[in-house]
PDB file of C-alpha atoms in Angstrom:
ATOM      1  CA  MET A  17     -23.230  77.526 -36.150  1.00 39.00           C
ATOM      2  CA  ASN A  18     -21.263  75.432 -33.749  1.00 44.00           C
ATOM      3  CA  LYS A  19     -19.576  72.770 -35.585  1.00 47.00           C
ATOM      4  CA  ILE A  20     -17.017  70.491 -34.034  1.00 44.00           C
ATOM      5  CA  VAL A  21     -15.975  67.567 -35.965  1.00 45.00           C
ATOM      6  CA  GLU A  22     -13.170  65.194 -34.518  1.00 51.00           C
ATOM      7  CA  GLU A  23     -12.360  61.267 -35.932  1.00 60.00           C
ATOM      8  CA  ASN A  24     -15.198  59.100 -35.888  1.00 88.00           C
ATOM      9  CA  ASN A  25     -17.223  60.775 -32.551  1.00 92.00           C
ATOM     10  CA  ILE A  26     -20.667  61.300 -32.332  1.00 97.00           C
ATOM     11  CA  ILE A  27     -20.073  62.553 -28.568  1.00 98.00           C
ATOM     12  CA  GLU A  28     -17.398  64.552 -27.181  1.00 98.00           C
ATOM     13  CA  VAL A  29     -18.069  65.664 -23.556  1.00 98.00           C
ATOM     14  CA  LYS A  30     -15.142  67.766 -22.001  1.00 97.00           C
ATOM     15  CA  ASN A  31     -14.715  68.646 -18.762  1.00 98.00           C
ATOM     16  CA  VAL A  32     -18.163  68.692 -17.703  1.00 98.00           C
ATOM     17  CA  HIS A  33     -19.271  69.872 -14.104  1.00 97.00           C
ATOM     18  CA  LYS A  34     -22.824  69.750 -13.100  1.00 96.00           C
ATOM     19  CA  SER A  35     -23.803  71.737  -9.386  1.00 94.00           C
ATOM     20  CA  TYR A  36     -27.487  71.942  -8.150  1.00 90.00           C
ATOM     21  CA  GLY A  37     -27.595  75.252  -5.512  1.00 85.00           C
ATOM     22  CA  SER A  38     -24.280  77.174  -4.519  1.00 81.00           C
ATOM     23  CA  GLY A  39     -21.875  77.802  -1.962  1.00 78.00           C
ATOM     24  CA  SER A  40     -21.630  74.934   0.526  1.00 78.00           C
ATOM     25  CA  ALA A  41     -25.052  74.054   0.088  1.00 80.00           C
ATOM     26  CA  ALA A  42     -23.835  72.712  -3.321  1.00 83.00           C
ATOM     27  CA  THR A  43     -24.562  69.164  -4.272  1.00 88.00           C
ATOM     28  CA  HIS A  44     -21.676  68.258  -7.432  1.00 91.00           C
ATOM     29  CA  ALA A  45     -23.709  65.813  -9.425  1.00 93.00           C
ATOM     30  CA  LEU A  46     -20.539  65.744 -12.158  1.00 96.00           C
ATOM     31  CA  ARG A  47     -17.096  66.541 -11.696  1.00 94.00           C
ATOM     32  CA  GLY A  48     -15.140  67.233 -14.396  1.00 95.00           C
ATOM     33  CA  ILE A  49     -16.310  64.551 -17.011  1.00 96.00           C
ATOM     34  CA  ASP A  50     -14.047  63.978 -19.919  1.00 97.00           C
ATOM     35  CA  LEU A  51     -15.951  61.633 -22.544  1.00 97.00           C
ATOM     36  CA  LYS A  52     -15.776  60.494 -25.902  1.00 97.00           C
ATOM     37  CA  ILE A  53     -18.170  57.908 -27.835  1.00 97.00           C
ATOM     38  CA  ASN A  54     -17.523  56.680 -31.297  1.00 97.00           C
ATOM     39  CA  SER A  55     -20.305  56.523 -33.945  1.00 96.00           C
ATOM     40  CA  GLY A  56     -21.987  52.923 -34.382  1.00 96.00           C
ATOM     41  CA  THR A  57     -21.376  51.782 -30.528  1.00 97.00           C
ATOM     42  CA  PHE A  58     -23.422  50.359 -27.622  1.00 98.00           C
ATOM     43  CA  ASN A  59     -22.431  51.772 -24.559  1.00 98.00           C
ATOM     44  CA  CYS A  60     -23.725  51.047 -20.889  1.00 98.00           C
ATOM     45  CA  ILE A  61     -23.230  53.778 -18.483  1.00 97.00           C
ATOM     46  CA  VAL A  62     -22.890  51.953 -14.796  1.00 96.00           C
ATOM     47  CA  GLY A  63     -22.141  52.983 -11.242  1.00 93.00           C
ATOM     48  CA  PRO A  64     -23.853  53.634  -8.093  1.00 90.00           C
ATOM     49  CA  SER A  65     -27.366  55.019  -7.615  1.00 89.00           C
ATOM     50  CA  GLY A  66     -27.201  58.790  -7.052  1.00 85.00           C
ATOM     51  CA  HIS A  67     -23.199  59.379  -8.503  1.00 90.00           C
ATOM     52  CA  GLY A  68     -24.405  60.965 -11.384  1.00 92.00           C
ATOM     53  CA  LYS A  69     -25.287  58.799 -14.147  1.00 95.00           C
ATOM     54  CA  SER A  70     -28.678  59.957 -15.299  1.00 95.00           C
ATOM     55  CA  THR A  71     -27.535  63.694 -15.426  1.00 96.00           C
ATOM     56  CA  LEU A  72     -24.644  62.789 -17.737  1.00 97.00           C
ATOM     57  CA  LEU A  73     -27.165  61.184 -19.909  1.00 97.00           C
ATOM     58  CA  GLN A  74     -29.651  63.793 -19.696  1.00 96.00           C
ATOM     59  CA  ILE A  75     -26.913  66.006 -20.396  1.00 97.00           C
ATOM     60  CA  ILE A  76     -25.448  64.579 -23.687  1.00 98.00           C
ATOM     61  CA  GLY A  77     -29.325  64.574 -24.735  1.00 96.00           C
ATOM     62  CA  GLY A  78     -29.463  68.537 -24.286  1.00 96.00           C
ATOM     63  CA  LEU A  79     -32.128  67.714 -21.391  1.00 94.00           C
ATOM     64  CA  ASP A  80     -30.210  69.286 -19.093  1.00 95.00           C
ATOM     65  CA  LYS A  81     -27.514  71.901 -19.049  1.00 94.00           C
ATOM     66  CA  PRO A  82     -23.951  71.477 -17.331  1.00 96.00           C
ATOM     67  CA  THR A  83     -22.327  74.279 -14.887  1.00 95.00           C
ATOM     68  CA  SER A  84     -19.735  74.308 -16.960  1.00 96.00           C
ATOM     69  CA  GLY A  85     -17.693  72.384 -19.723  1.00 97.00           C
ATOM     70  CA  GLN A  86     -18.429  71.538 -23.170  1.00 97.00           C
ATOM     71  CA  VAL A  87     -21.121  68.658 -24.890  1.00 98.00           C
ATOM     72  CA  ASN A  88     -20.779  68.203 -28.812  1.00 98.00           C
ATOM     73  CA  VAL A  89     -23.155  65.612 -30.393  1.00 97.00           C
ATOM     74  CA  MET A  90     -23.065  64.999 -34.097  1.00 95.00           C
ATOM     75  CA  GLY A  91     -20.628  67.774 -34.667  1.00 93.00           C
ATOM     76  CA  GLU A  92     -22.798  70.261 -32.371  1.00 94.00           C
ATOM     77  CA  GLN A  93     -22.179  72.198 -28.979  1.00 96.00           C
ATOM     78  CA  ILE A  94     -25.144  71.438 -27.940  1.00 96.00           C
ATOM     79  CA  ASN A  95     -24.522  73.401 -24.552  1.00 94.00           C
ATOM     80  CA  ALA A  96     -24.250  76.651 -26.527  1.00 95.00           C
ATOM     81  CA  LEU A  97     -27.384  76.248 -29.012  1.00 95.00           C
ATOM     82  CA  SER A  98     -30.367  78.767 -27.855  1.00 95.00           C
ATOM     83  CA  ASP A  99     -33.456  76.808 -26.321  1.00 94.00           C
ATOM     84  CA  GLN A 100     -35.433  76.483 -30.057  1.00 94.00           C
ATOM     85  CA  LYS A 101     -32.457  75.070 -31.830  1.00 95.00           C
ATOM     86  CA  LEU A 102     -32.092  72.901 -28.632  1.00 95.00           C
ATOM     87  CA  ALA A 103     -35.049  71.507 -28.927  1.00 92.00           C
ATOM     88  CA  ASN A 104     -35.435  71.113 -32.727  1.00 91.00           C
ATOM     89  CA  PHE A 105     -31.978  68.986 -32.239  1.00 94.00           C
ATOM     90  CA  ARG A 106     -33.323  66.819 -29.852  1.00 93.00           C
ATOM     91  CA  SER A 107     -36.381  66.136 -31.584  1.00 89.00           C
ATOM     92  CA  LEU A 108     -34.990  65.385 -35.352  1.00 89.00           C
ATOM     93  CA  LYS A 109     -31.575  63.929 -34.125  1.00 92.00           C
ATOM     94  CA  LEU A 110     -31.781  61.722 -31.058  1.00 95.00           C
ATOM     95  CA  GLY A 111     -33.947  59.164 -30.053  1.00 95.00           C
ATOM     96  CA  PHE A 112     -35.390  58.744 -25.722  1.00 95.00           C
ATOM     97  CA  VAL A 113     -36.136  55.702 -24.372  1.00 94.00           C
ATOM     98  CA  PHE A 114     -36.555  55.644 -20.061  1.00 89.00           C
ATOM     99  CA  GLN A 115     -37.668  53.717 -17.565  1.00 85.00           C
ATOM    100  CA  PHE A 116     -41.432  55.054 -17.010  1.00 83.00           C
ATOM    101  CA  PHE A 117     -42.322  55.141 -20.806  1.00 86.00           C
ATOM    102  CA  ASN A 118     -43.733  58.361 -20.829  1.00 88.00           C
ATOM    103  CA  LEU A 119     -46.238  57.599 -23.105  1.00 93.00           C
ATOM    104  CA  LEU A 120     -49.816  59.776 -23.229  1.00 92.00           C
ATOM    105  CA  LYS A 121     -52.100  57.410 -21.891  1.00 90.00           C
ATOM    106  CA  GLY A 122     -55.065  58.636 -23.445  1.00 92.00           C
ATOM    107  CA  LEU A 123     -53.842  58.501 -26.926  1.00 95.00           C
ATOM    108  CA  THR A 124     -53.624  55.181 -28.850  1.00 97.00           C
ATOM    109  CA  VAL A 125     -50.142  53.374 -29.473  1.00 97.00           C
ATOM    110  CA  LEU A 126     -49.693  55.318 -33.014  1.00 97.00           C
ATOM    111  CA  GLU A 127     -50.771  58.450 -32.109  1.00 96.00           C
ATOM    112  CA  ASN A 128     -47.892  58.216 -29.471  1.00 96.00           C
ATOM    113  CA  ILE A 129     -45.613  57.036 -32.194  1.00 97.00           C
ATOM    114  CA  GLN A 130     -46.693  59.976 -34.640  1.00 96.00           C
ATOM    115  CA  ILE A 131     -45.904  62.741 -32.069  1.00 93.00           C
ATOM    116  CA  PRO A 132     -42.657  63.927 -32.786  1.00 93.00           C
ATOM    117  CA  LEU A 133     -43.394  63.550 -36.674  1.00 94.00           C
ATOM    118  CA  MET A 134     -46.142  65.949 -36.031  1.00 91.00           C
ATOM    119  CA  PHE A 135     -43.651  68.475 -33.975  1.00 88.00           C
ATOM    120  CA  ALA A 136     -41.325  67.482 -37.355  1.00 89.00           C
ATOM    121  CA  LYS A 137     -44.212  68.521 -39.294  1.00 90.00           C
ATOM    122  CA  ILE A 138     -44.179  65.402 -41.181  1.00 92.00           C
ATOM    123  CA  PRO A 139     -47.439  65.468 -43.742  1.00 95.00           C
ATOM    124  CA  ALA A 140     -50.292  63.146 -41.841  1.00 92.00           C
ATOM    125  CA  LYS A 141     -50.347  60.107 -44.097  1.00 94.00           C
ATOM    126  CA  GLN A 142     -46.689  59.681 -43.977  1.00 96.00           C
ATOM    127  CA  GLN A 143     -46.679  59.903 -39.781  1.00 95.00           C
ATOM    128  CA  GLU A 144     -49.093  57.076 -40.064  1.00 95.00           C
ATOM    129  CA  GLN A 145     -46.871  55.175 -42.561  1.00 96.00           C
ATOM    130  CA  ARG A 146     -44.171  55.639 -40.885  1.00 97.00           C
ATOM    131  CA  ALA A 147     -45.746  54.840 -37.145  1.00 97.00           C
ATOM    132  CA  LYS A 148     -46.744  51.531 -38.725  1.00 97.00           C
ATOM    133  CA  GLU A 149     -43.699  50.492 -40.085  1.00 97.00           C
ATOM    134  CA  LEU A 150     -42.123  50.942 -36.578  1.00 96.00           C
ATOM    135  CA  LEU A 151     -44.564  49.143 -34.804  1.00 96.00           C
ATOM    136  CA  GLN A 152     -44.057  46.292 -37.209  1.00 95.00           C
ATOM    137  CA  LEU A 153     -40.455  46.840 -36.229  1.00 94.00           C
ATOM    138  CA  VAL A 154     -40.936  46.072 -32.878  1.00 95.00           C
ATOM    139  CA  ASP A 155     -43.456  43.651 -33.300  1.00 94.00           C
ATOM    140  CA  LEU A 156     -46.517  45.362 -32.277  1.00 95.00           C
ATOM    141  CA  SER A 157     -48.801  45.898 -35.500  1.00 96.00           C
ATOM    142  CA  GLU A 158     -51.838  44.257 -33.998  1.00 96.00           C
ATOM    143  CA  LYS A 159     -51.549  47.217 -31.250  1.00 96.00           C
ATOM    144  CA  ALA A 160     -51.613  50.296 -33.454  1.00 96.00           C
ATOM    145  CA  GLN A 161     -55.650  51.369 -32.282  1.00 97.00           C
ATOM    146  CA  ALA A 162     -55.021  49.857 -28.435  1.00 97.00           C
ATOM    147  CA  LYS A 163     -54.320  52.927 -26.547  1.00 96.00           C
ATOM    148  CA  ALA A 164     -51.293  52.746 -24.505  1.00 94.00           C
ATOM    149  CA  PHE A 165     -52.359  52.597 -20.590  1.00 93.00           C
ATOM    150  CA  GLU A 166     -54.203  48.766 -22.287  1.00 96.00           C
ATOM    151  CA  LEU A 167     -50.707  48.002 -22.732  1.00 95.00           C
ATOM    152  CA  SER A 168     -48.427  45.901 -20.102  1.00 93.00           C
ATOM    153  CA  GLY A 169     -44.994  46.935 -19.288  1.00 93.00           C
ATOM    154  CA  GLY A 170     -42.623  45.354 -22.045  1.00 93.00           C
ATOM    155  CA  GLN A 171     -45.548  46.753 -24.624  1.00 95.00           C
ATOM    156  CA  LYS A 172     -45.043  50.184 -23.581  1.00 95.00           C
ATOM    157  CA  GLN A 173     -41.636  50.160 -23.838  1.00 94.00           C
ATOM    158  CA  ARG A 174     -41.527  48.509 -27.357  1.00 95.00           C
ATOM    159  CA  VAL A 175     -43.841  51.740 -28.153  1.00 96.00           C
ATOM    160  CA  ALA A 176     -41.685  54.007 -26.538  1.00 96.00           C
ATOM    161  CA  ILE A 177     -38.786  52.459 -28.213  1.00 96.00           C
ATOM    162  CA  ALA A 178     -40.533  52.904 -31.730  1.00 97.00           C
ATOM    163  CA  ARG A 179     -41.235  56.603 -30.910  1.00 96.00           C
ATOM    164  CA  ALA A 180     -37.517  57.256 -30.476  1.00 96.00           C
ATOM    165  CA  LEU A 181     -37.004  55.931 -33.584  1.00 96.00           C
ATOM    166  CA  ALA A 182     -39.835  58.043 -35.549  1.00 95.00           C
ATOM    167  CA  ASN A 183     -37.102  60.518 -36.776  1.00 93.00           C
ATOM    168  CA  ASN A 184     -34.910  58.051 -37.895  1.00 94.00           C
ATOM    169  CA  PRO A 185     -32.119  59.215 -35.581  1.00 95.00           C
ATOM    170  CA  GLU A 186     -28.466  58.171 -35.623  1.00 94.00           C
ATOM    171  CA  LEU A 187     -28.281  58.581 -31.293  1.00 97.00           C
ATOM    172  CA  LEU A 188     -30.447  56.988 -28.880  1.00 98.00           C
ATOM    173  CA  LEU A 189     -29.941  57.492 -25.630  1.00 98.00           C
ATOM    174  CA  MET A 190     -31.716  54.910 -23.547  1.00 97.00           C
ATOM    175  CA  ASP A 191     -32.202  55.739 -19.206  1.00 95.00           C
ATOM    176  CA  GLU A 192     -32.406  52.054 -17.368  1.00 94.00           C
ATOM    177  CA  PRO A 193     -34.958  50.797 -20.706  1.00 93.00           C
ATOM    178  CA  THR A 194     -35.580  47.748 -18.532  1.00 92.00           C
ATOM    179  CA  GLY A 195     -35.567  48.433 -15.299  1.00 88.00           C
ATOM    180  CA  ASN A 196     -39.624  48.331 -15.357  1.00 85.00           C
ATOM    181  CA  LEU A 197     -39.916  45.439 -16.776  1.00 90.00           C
ATOM    182  CA  ASP A 198     -39.755  41.431 -15.816  1.00 91.00           C
ATOM    183  CA  SER A 199     -37.432  39.083 -17.550  1.00 93.00           C
ATOM    184  CA  GLU A 200     -39.320  38.072 -20.405  1.00 94.00           C
ATOM    185  CA  SER A 201     -39.915  41.765 -21.041  1.00 93.00           C
ATOM    186  CA  GLU A 202     -36.915  42.369 -20.711  1.00 94.00           C
ATOM    187  CA  ALA A 203     -35.203  39.584 -22.934  1.00 95.00           C
ATOM    188  CA  GLU A 204     -37.939  40.950 -25.820  1.00 94.00           C
ATOM    189  CA  VAL A 205     -36.705  44.553 -25.385  1.00 94.00           C
ATOM    190  CA  LEU A 206     -33.009  44.303 -25.165  1.00 96.00           C
ATOM    191  CA  LYS A 207     -33.167  41.864 -28.652  1.00 96.00           C
ATOM    192  CA  ILE A 208     -34.730  45.176 -30.454  1.00 95.00           C
ATOM    193  CA  ILE A 209     -31.990  47.075 -28.992  1.00 96.00           C
ATOM    194  CA  HIS A 210     -29.721  44.866 -30.220  1.00 97.00           C
ATOM    195  CA  GLU A 211     -30.939  45.055 -33.565  1.00 96.00           C
ATOM    196  CA  LEU A 212     -31.088  48.543 -33.779  1.00 96.00           C
ATOM    197  CA  HIS A 213     -27.147  48.322 -32.725  1.00 97.00           C
ATOM    198  CA  ARG A 214     -26.925  46.295 -35.688  1.00 96.00           C
ATOM    199  CA  ASN A 215     -28.204  48.361 -37.869  1.00 95.00           C
ATOM    200  CA  GLY A 216     -25.896  51.023 -37.349  1.00 95.00           C
ATOM    201  CA  LYS A 217     -27.807  52.954 -34.655  1.00 97.00           C
ATOM    202  CA  THR A 218     -25.476  54.377 -31.323  1.00 98.00           C
ATOM    203  CA  ILE A 219     -27.090  53.292 -28.172  1.00 98.00           C
ATOM    204  CA  VAL A 220     -25.954  55.207 -25.081  1.00 98.00           C
ATOM    205  CA  MET A 221     -27.534  53.152 -21.850  1.00 98.00           C
ATOM    206  CA  VAL A 222     -28.096  53.804 -18.194  1.00 97.00           C
ATOM    207  CA  THR A 223     -28.354  50.604 -16.736  1.00 96.00           C
ATOM    208  CA  HIS A 224     -27.709  49.208 -13.055  1.00 92.00           C
ATOM    209  CA  SER A 225     -27.255  45.744 -14.367  1.00 93.00           C
ATOM    210  CA  LYS A 226     -23.935  44.299 -14.387  1.00 93.00           C
ATOM    211  CA  GLU A 227     -25.431  41.486 -16.966  1.00 94.00           C
ATOM    212  CA  ILE A 228     -27.030  43.806 -19.306  1.00 95.00           C
ATOM    213  CA  ALA A 229     -24.061  46.456 -19.230  1.00 96.00           C
ATOM    214  CA  ASP A 230     -22.009  43.019 -20.175  1.00 96.00           C
ATOM    215  CA  GLN A 231     -23.631  42.581 -23.124  1.00 95.00           C
ATOM    216  CA  GLY A 232     -22.923  46.068 -24.502  1.00 95.00           C
ATOM    217  CA  GLU A 233     -19.226  46.397 -26.527  1.00 96.00           C
ATOM    218  CA  ARG A 234     -18.042  49.148 -23.723  1.00 96.00           C
ATOM    219  CA  ILE A 235     -19.148  49.764 -20.312  1.00 97.00           C
ATOM    220  CA  ILE A 236     -18.663  53.538 -18.626  1.00 97.00           C
ATOM    221  CA  THR A 237     -18.392  53.715 -15.381  1.00 96.00           C
ATOM    222  CA  ILE A 238     -19.578  56.901 -13.197  1.00 96.00           C
ATOM    223  CA  LYS A 239     -18.540  56.695  -9.705  1.00 94.00           C
ATOM    224  CA  ASP A 240     -18.660  60.374  -7.326  1.00 93.00           C
ATOM    225  CA  GLY A 241     -19.459  61.916 -10.339  1.00 94.00           C
ATOM    226  CA  MET A 242     -16.612  61.173 -12.479  1.00 94.00           C
ATOM    227  CA  VAL A 243     -15.320  58.503 -14.842  1.00 94.00           C
ATOM    228  CA  CYS A 244     -13.342  55.551 -13.657  1.00 88.00           C
ATOM    229  CA  GLU A 245     -13.228  53.380 -16.735  1.00 67.00           C
TER     230      GLU A 245
END
């Protein structure tokens, strides 16, 4: 086990570089990122498009690996894990919310929320009970049997948040969760995010909106692949 526990840091990124390609054709997405994030905090990552915000979030979440450096999440050096151990870690310890929802259109709302629970081998009856509890949390109980494609954008994002919460992760990673929503739906989703933070979840959210970023506890600015906080 690659356990590293320091202070109250749920995330610690040490000298992380990420490059695509090689030699003179290489693109340097991240250039020596050092970052610590405390448990229970609400953090917003901002910066110009194409400067590394989403790349950093993906590396923190184990969806991508750094070219060099170290990424510790909840005491685990995730960039040193095997693919299988990393997949299990993501499934059980992290919740992901994306701009474009990533729901399975042909499944019902309830079935979409149950997917992480299936991978966690939770018994079917408990899966359904948990999914119903989460639908109540995001105020969509009446949509349990609706197909995902039948929902509005705001409803889809609320279902995506419910799915991210399925295994009760401490850490939620969100990439532009309101970027594809109208103002009313944005307000509904932000209300849920703030409630999750009040209940102790750690949130790391990429956003292009200064107004939304100002609602967090901490703003982390990424420019040219570096932190300029």
